Short mmCIF file of C-alpha atoms in Angstrom, two decimals:
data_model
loop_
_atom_site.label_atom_id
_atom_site.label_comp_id
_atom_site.label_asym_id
_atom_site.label_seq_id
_atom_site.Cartn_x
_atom_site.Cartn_y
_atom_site.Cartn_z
CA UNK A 1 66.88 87.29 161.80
CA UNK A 2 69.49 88.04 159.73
CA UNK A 3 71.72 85.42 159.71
CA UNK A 4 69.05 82.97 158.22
CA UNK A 5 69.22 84.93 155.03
CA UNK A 6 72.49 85.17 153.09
CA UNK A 7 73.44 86.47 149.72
CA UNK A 8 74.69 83.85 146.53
CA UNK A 9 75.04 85.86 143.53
CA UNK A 10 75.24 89.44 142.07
CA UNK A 11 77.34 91.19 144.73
CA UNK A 12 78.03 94.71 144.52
CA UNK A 13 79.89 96.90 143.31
CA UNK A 14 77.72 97.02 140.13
CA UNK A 15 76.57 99.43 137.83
CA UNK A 16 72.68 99.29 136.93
CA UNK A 17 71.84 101.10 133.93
CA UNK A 18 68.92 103.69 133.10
CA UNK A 19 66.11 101.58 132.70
CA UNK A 20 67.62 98.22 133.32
CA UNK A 21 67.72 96.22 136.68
CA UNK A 22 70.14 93.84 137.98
CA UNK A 23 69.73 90.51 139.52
CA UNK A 24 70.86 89.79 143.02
CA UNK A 25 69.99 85.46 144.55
CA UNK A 26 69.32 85.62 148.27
CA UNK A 27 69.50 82.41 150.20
CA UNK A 28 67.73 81.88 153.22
CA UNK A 29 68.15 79.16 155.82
CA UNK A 30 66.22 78.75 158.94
CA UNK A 31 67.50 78.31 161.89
CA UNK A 32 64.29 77.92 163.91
CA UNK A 33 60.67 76.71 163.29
CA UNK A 34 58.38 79.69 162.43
CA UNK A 35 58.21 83.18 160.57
CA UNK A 36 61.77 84.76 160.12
CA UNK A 37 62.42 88.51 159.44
CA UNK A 38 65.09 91.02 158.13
CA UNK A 39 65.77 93.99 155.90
CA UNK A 40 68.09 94.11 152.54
CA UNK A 41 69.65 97.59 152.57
CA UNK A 42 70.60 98.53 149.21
CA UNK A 43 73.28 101.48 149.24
CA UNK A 44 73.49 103.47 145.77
CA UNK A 45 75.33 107.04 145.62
CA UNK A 46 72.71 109.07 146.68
CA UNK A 47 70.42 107.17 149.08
CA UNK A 48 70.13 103.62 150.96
CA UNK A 49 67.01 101.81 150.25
CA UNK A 50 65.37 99.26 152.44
CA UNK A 51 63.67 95.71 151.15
CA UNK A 52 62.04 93.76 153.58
CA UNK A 53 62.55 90.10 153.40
CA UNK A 54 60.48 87.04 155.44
CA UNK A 55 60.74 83.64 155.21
CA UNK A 56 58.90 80.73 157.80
CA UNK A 57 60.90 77.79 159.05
CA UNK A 58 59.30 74.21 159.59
CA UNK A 59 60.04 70.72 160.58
CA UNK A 60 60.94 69.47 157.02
CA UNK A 61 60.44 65.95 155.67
CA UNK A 62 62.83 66.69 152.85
CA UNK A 63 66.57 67.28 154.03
CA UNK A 64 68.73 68.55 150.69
CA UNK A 65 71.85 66.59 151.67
CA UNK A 66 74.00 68.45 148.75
CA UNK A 67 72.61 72.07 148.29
CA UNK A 68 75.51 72.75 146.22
CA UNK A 69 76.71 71.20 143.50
CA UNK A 70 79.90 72.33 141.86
CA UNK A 71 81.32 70.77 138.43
CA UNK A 72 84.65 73.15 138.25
CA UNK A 73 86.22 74.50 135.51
CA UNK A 74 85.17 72.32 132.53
CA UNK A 75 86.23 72.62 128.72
CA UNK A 76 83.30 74.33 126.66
CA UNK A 77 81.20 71.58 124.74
CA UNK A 78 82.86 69.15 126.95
CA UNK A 79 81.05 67.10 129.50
CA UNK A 80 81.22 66.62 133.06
CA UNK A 81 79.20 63.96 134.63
CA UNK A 82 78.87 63.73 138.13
CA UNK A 83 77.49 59.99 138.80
CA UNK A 84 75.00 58.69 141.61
CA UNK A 85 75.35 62.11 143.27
CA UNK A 86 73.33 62.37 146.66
CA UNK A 87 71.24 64.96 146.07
CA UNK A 88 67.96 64.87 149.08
CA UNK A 89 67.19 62.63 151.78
CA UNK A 90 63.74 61.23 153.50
CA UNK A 91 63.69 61.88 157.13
CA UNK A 92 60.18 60.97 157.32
CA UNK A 93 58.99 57.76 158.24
CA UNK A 94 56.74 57.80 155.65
CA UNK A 95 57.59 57.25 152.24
CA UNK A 96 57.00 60.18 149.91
CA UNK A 97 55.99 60.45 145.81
CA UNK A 98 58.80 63.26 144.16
CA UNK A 99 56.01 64.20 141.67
CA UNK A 100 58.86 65.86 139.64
CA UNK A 101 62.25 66.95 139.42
CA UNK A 102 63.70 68.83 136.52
CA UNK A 103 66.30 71.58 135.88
CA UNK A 104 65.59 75.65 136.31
CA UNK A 105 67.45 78.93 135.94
CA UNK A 106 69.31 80.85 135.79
CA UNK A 107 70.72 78.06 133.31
CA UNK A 108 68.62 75.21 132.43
CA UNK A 109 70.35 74.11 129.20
CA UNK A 110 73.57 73.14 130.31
CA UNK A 111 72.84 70.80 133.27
CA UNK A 112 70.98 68.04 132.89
CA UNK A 113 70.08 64.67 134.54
CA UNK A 114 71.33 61.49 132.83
CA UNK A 115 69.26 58.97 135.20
CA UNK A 116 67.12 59.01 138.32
CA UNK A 117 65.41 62.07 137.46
CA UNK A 118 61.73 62.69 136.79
CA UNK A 119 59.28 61.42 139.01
CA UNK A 120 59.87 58.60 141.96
CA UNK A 121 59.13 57.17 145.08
CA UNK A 122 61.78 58.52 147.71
CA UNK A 123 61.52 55.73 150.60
CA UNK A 124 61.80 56.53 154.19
CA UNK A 125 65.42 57.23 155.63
CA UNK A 126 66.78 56.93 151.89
CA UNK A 127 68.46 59.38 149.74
CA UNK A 128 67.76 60.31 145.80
CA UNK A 129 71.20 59.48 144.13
CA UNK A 130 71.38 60.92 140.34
CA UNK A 131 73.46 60.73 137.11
CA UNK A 132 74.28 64.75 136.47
CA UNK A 133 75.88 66.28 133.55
CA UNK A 134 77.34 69.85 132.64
CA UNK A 135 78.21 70.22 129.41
CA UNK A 136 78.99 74.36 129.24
CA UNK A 137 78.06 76.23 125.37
CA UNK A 138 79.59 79.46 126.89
CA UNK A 139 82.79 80.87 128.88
CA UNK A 140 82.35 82.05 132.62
CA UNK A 141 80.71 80.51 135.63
CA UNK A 142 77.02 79.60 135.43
CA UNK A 143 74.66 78.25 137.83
CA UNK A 144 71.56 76.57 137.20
CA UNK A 145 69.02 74.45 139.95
CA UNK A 146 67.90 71.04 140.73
CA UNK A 147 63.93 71.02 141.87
CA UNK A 148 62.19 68.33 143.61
CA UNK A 149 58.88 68.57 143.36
CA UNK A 150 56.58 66.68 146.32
CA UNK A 151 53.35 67.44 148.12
CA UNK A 152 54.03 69.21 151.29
CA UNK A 153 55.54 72.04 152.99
CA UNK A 154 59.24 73.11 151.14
CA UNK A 155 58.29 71.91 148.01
CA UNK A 156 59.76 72.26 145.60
CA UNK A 157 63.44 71.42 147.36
CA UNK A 158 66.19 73.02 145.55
CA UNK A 159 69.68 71.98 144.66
CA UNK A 160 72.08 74.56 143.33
CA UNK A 161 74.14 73.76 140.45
CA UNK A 162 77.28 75.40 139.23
CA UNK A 163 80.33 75.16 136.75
CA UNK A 164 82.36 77.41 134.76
CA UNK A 165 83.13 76.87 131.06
CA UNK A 166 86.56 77.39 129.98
CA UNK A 167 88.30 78.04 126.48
CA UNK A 168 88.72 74.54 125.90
CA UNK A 169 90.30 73.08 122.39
CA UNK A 170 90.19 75.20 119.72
CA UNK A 171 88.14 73.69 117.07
CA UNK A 172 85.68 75.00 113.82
CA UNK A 173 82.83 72.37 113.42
CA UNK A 174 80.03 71.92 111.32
CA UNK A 175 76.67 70.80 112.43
CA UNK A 176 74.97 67.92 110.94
CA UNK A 177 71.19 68.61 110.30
CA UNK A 178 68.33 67.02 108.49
CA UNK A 179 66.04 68.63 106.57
CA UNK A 180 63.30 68.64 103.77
CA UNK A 181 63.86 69.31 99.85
CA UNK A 182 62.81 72.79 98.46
CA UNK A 183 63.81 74.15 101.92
CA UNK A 184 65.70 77.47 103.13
CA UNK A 185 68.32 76.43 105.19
CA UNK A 186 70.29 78.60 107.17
CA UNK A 187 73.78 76.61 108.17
CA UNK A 188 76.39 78.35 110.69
CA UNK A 189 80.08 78.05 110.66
CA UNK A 190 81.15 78.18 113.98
CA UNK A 191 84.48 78.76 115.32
CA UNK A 192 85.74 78.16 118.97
CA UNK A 193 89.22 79.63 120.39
CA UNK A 194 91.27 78.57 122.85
CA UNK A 195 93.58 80.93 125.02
CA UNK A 196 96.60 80.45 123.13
CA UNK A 197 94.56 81.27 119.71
CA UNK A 198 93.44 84.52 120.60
CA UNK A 199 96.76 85.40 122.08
CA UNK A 200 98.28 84.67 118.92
CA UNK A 201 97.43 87.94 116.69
CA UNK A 202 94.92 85.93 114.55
CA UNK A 203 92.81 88.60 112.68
CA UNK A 204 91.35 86.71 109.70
CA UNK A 205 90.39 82.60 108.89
CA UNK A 206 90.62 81.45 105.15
CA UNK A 207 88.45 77.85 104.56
CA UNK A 208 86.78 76.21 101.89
CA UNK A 209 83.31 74.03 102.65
CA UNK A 210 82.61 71.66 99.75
CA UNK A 211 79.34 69.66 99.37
CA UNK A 212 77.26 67.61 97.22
CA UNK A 213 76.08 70.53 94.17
CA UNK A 214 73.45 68.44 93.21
CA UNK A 215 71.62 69.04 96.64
CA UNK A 216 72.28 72.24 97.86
CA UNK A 217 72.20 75.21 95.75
CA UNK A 218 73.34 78.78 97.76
CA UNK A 219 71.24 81.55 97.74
CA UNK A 220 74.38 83.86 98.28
CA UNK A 221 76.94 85.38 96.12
CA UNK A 222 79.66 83.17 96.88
CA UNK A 223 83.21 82.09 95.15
CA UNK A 224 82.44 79.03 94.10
CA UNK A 225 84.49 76.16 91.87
CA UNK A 226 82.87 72.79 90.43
CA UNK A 227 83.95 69.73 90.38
CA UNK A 228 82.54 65.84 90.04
CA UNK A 229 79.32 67.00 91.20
CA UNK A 230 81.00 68.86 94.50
CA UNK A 231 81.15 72.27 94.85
CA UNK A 232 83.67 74.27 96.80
CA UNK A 233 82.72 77.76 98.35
CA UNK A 234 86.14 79.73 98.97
CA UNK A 235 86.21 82.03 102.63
CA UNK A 236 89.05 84.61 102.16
CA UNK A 237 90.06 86.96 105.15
CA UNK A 238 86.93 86.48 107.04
CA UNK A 239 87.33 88.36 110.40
CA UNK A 240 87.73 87.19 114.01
CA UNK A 241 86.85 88.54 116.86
CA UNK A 242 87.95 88.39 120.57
CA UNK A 243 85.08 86.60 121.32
CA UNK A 244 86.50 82.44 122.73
CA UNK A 245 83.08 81.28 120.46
CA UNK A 246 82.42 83.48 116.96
CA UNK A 247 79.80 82.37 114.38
CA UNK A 248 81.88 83.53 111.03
CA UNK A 249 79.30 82.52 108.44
CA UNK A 250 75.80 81.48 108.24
CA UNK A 251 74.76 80.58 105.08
CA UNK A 252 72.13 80.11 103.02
CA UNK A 253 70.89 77.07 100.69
CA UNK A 254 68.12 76.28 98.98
CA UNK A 255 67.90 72.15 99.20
CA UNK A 256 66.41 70.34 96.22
CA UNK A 257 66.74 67.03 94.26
CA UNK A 258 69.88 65.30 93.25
CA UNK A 259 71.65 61.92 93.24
CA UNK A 260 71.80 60.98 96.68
CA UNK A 261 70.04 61.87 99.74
CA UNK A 262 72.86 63.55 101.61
CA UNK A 263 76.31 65.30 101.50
CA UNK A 264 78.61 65.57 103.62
CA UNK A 265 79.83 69.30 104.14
CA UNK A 266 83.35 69.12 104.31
CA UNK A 267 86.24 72.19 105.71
CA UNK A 268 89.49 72.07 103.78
CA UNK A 269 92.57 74.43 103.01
CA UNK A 270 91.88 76.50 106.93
CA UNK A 271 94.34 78.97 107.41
CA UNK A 272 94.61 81.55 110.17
CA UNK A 273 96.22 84.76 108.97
CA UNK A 274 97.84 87.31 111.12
CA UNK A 275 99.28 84.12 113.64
CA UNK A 276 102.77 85.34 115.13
CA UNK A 277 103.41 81.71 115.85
CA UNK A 278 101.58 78.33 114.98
CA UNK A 279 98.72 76.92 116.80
CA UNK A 280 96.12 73.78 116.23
CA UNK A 281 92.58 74.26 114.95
CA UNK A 282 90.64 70.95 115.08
CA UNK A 283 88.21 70.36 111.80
CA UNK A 284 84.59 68.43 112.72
CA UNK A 285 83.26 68.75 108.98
CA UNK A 286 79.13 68.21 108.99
CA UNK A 287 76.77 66.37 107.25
CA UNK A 288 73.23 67.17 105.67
CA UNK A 289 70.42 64.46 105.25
CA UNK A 290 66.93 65.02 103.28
CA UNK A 291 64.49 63.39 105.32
CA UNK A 292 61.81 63.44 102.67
CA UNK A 293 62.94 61.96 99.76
CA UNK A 294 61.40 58.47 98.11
CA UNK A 295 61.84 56.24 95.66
CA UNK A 296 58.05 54.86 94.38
CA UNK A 297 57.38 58.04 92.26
CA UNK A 298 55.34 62.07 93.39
CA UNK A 299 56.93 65.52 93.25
CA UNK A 300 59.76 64.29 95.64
CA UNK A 301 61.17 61.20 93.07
CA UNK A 302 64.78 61.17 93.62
CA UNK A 303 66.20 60.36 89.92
CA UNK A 304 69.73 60.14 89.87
CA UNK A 305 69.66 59.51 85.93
CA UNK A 306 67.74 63.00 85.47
CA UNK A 307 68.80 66.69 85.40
CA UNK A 308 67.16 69.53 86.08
CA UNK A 309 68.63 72.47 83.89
CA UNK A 310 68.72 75.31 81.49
CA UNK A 311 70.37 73.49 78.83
CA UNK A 312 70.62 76.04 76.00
CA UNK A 313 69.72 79.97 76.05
CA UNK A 314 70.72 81.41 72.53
CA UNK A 315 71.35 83.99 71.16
CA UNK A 316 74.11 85.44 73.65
CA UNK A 317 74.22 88.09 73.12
CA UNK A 318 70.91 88.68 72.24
CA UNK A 319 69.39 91.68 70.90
CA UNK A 320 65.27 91.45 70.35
CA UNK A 321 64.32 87.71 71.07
CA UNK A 322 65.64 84.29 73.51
CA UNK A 323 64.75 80.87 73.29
CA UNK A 324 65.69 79.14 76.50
CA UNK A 325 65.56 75.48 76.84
CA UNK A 326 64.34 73.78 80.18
CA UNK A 327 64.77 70.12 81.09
CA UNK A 328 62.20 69.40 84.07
CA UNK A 329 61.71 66.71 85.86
CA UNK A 330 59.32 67.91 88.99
CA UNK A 331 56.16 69.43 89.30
CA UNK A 332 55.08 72.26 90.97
CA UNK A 333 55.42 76.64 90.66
CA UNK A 334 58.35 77.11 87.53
CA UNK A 335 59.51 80.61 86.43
CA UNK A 336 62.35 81.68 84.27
CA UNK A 337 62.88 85.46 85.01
CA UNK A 338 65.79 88.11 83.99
CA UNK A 339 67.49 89.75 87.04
CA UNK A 340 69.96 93.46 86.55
CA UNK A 341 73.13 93.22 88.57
CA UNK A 342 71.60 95.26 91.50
CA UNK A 343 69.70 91.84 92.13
CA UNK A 344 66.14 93.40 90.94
CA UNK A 345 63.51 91.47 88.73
CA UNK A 346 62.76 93.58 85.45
CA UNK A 347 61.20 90.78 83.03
CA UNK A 348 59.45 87.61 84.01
CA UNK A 349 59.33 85.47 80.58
CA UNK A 350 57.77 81.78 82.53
CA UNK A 351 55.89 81.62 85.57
CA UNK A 352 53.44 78.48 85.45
CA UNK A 353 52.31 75.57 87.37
CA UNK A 354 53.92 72.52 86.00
CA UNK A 355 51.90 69.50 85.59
CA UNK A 356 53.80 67.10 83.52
CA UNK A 357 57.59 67.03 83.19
CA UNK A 358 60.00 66.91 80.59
CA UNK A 359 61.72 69.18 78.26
CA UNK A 360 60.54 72.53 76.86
CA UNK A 361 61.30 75.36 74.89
CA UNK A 362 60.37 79.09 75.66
CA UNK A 363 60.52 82.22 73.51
CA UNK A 364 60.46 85.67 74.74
CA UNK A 365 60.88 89.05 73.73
CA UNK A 366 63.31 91.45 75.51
CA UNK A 367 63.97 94.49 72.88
CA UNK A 368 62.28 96.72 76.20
CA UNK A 369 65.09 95.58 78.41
CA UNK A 370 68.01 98.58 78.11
CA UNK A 371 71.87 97.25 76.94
CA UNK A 372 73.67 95.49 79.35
CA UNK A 373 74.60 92.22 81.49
CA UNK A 374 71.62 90.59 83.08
CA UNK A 375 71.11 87.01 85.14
CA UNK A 376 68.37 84.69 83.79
CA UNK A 377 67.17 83.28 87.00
CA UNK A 378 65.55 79.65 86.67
CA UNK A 379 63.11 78.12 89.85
CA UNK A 380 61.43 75.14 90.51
CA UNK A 381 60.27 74.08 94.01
CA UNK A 382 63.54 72.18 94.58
CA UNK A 383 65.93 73.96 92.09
CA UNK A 384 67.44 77.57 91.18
CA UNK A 385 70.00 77.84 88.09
CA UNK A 386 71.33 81.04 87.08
CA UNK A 387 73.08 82.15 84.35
CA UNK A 388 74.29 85.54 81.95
CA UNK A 389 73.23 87.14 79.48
CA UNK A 390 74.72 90.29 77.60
CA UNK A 391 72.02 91.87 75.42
CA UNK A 392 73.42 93.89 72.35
CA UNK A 393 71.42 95.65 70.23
#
């Protein structure tokens, strides 16, 4: 029976690896009631293996009207929507519950049903009409299913799916995220090329992102400047790839309090360097919003008329003892520590649970620490401040 089975993806010539397998969709359509039979021969350079495949036909109640659904060639993180397509029919004369339909592999993400999906009551003699979308995150041709779930032989009916994502518009955008205060976040800068981009020689992206200072504090190195309460982190020859969508930073805050609850995160001064002639780059900038920030007083007070700082360290230099002066205005784990330049911890001078705020005044001896410039490192549960010290003896 070999002309009820058919094959839909993963045709040869293909290389499997050592150790690895390769995926190969078989279709298979009966064209008779009852048990169907034939053999997948599988030819590789040095022997032909044999895979027997069945299936059993039947009298179906469910007829898949489409069984193929293509959306074309569609822009990446564009959308395609495909409205009141016909997607099964009732040739009962009963009418029958779809329990379920959803979306499966090999790509369930980028499909999805916009109305009539879920479960209903398919009536006799009608047809399920639904509100499809493909909205591609990748380049290349995908495919993904449409299941109909019902009780009875066939189930669950199946409706292939496919589209192809293309280079689309270049653009670099910024997602916009909420979060918590005294929270790690990890924020990616993604880039997306067109055709004519990564024709054009580009090797390198410069960029600034500038956001509220007062909110987000980076737990990178970066090149920053300061300004009205913004700071600006300065990308300089950051490297591109071939690849149409790149990821070329993910960086790292620490969130905490400040004067608002959220900043927008803004991309200014973007340059492509290496360009042998000009080409468009659309900005999205993003946006960050603290979700757990009130006004009626606790640990998470926002306080726009209070600072939390290191206002004075002296002597600098400093040769035997420091008196550092803290302004807090949170409680919660505090610690005011001296870092080397390799980034290591050599002297911890506060570490205490804070219980009350407001401003005090620590003394410490460092005559064991060698010569030399060192970071004083200051944490609360929202905050980090840093600063330099050169001790001189």
């Amino acid at each position: 029976d070999a002309i009820a089975f058919s094959q839909v993806s993963g045709f040869p010539k293909f290389i499997v690896g050592t150790n690895s397998s390769k995926t190969v969709e078989l279709r298979f359509k009966p064209n008779k009631v009852g048990l169907h039979q034939a053999k997948v021969h599988i030819v590789t350079q040095t022997e032909t293996l044999i895979q027997n495949i069945i299936g059993t036909g039947f009298q179906p109640t469910i007829q898949i009207v489409n069984d193929l659904i293509d959306f074309g060639d569609i822009d990446i993180f564009s959308a395609k929507d495909t409205l009141q397509a016909i997607t099964i029919k009732n040739i009962s004369n009963v009418d029958i519950d779809i329990k379920n339909s959803y979306h499966s592999g090999p790509n369930d993400k980028d499909f999805s049903t916009l109305q009539g999906g879920g479960a209903f009551k398919l009536l006799a003699g009608t047809t399920a009409k639904l509100d499809m979308r493909f909205l591609p995150t990748s380049v290349g041709r995908t495919s993904g299913t449409l299941m109909f779930e019902y009780d009875g032989v066939g189930s669950p009916a199946v409706v292939q799916l496919f589209g192809a994502g293309v280079g689309g518009q270049a653009l670099m955008k910024l997602d916009s995220i909420e979060t918590k205060t005294s929270t790690i976040v990890e924020y990616p800068v993604k880039l997306t090329l067109d055709g004519k981009v990564l024709k054009s020689g580009a090797t390198a992206v410069n960029f600034d992102l500038t956001y509220n200072n007062t909110l987000l504090y980076p737990m990178e190195n970066y090149s920053l400047t300061n300004e009205n309460g913004y700071t600006t982190i300065k990308f300089i020859n950051v490297p591109l790839t071939t690849d149409p969508i790149q990821i070329l930073q993910t960086l790292r805050f620490k969130t905490g309090l400040g004067n608002a609850i959220e900043t927008p995160l803004t991309i200014g001064n973007f340059e492509l360097i290496g360009t042998v002639e000009e080409v468009d780059i659309t900005l999205f900038d993003g946006h960050l919003l603290l979700t757990d920030v009130c006004y009626d007083g606790g640990v998470r007070l926002l306080n726009p008329n209070s600072q939390i700082t290191m206002s004075r360290i002296s002597p600098n230099p400093v040769d035997s003892k420091i008196t550092i002066d803290l302004t807090l205005i949170e409680i919660g784990k505090t610690e005011v520590a001296i870092y080397n330049l390799m980034g290591e911890k050599v002297k911890t001078i506060f570490s205490k649970e804070i219980t009350e705020t407001g401003n005090i005044s620590i003394n410490s001896e460092i005559s064991d620490l060698s010569n030399g410039q060192y970071v004083v490192v200051f944490t609360t549960p929202t905050y980090t401040e840093r600063s330099n010290i050169l001790i001189l003896k």
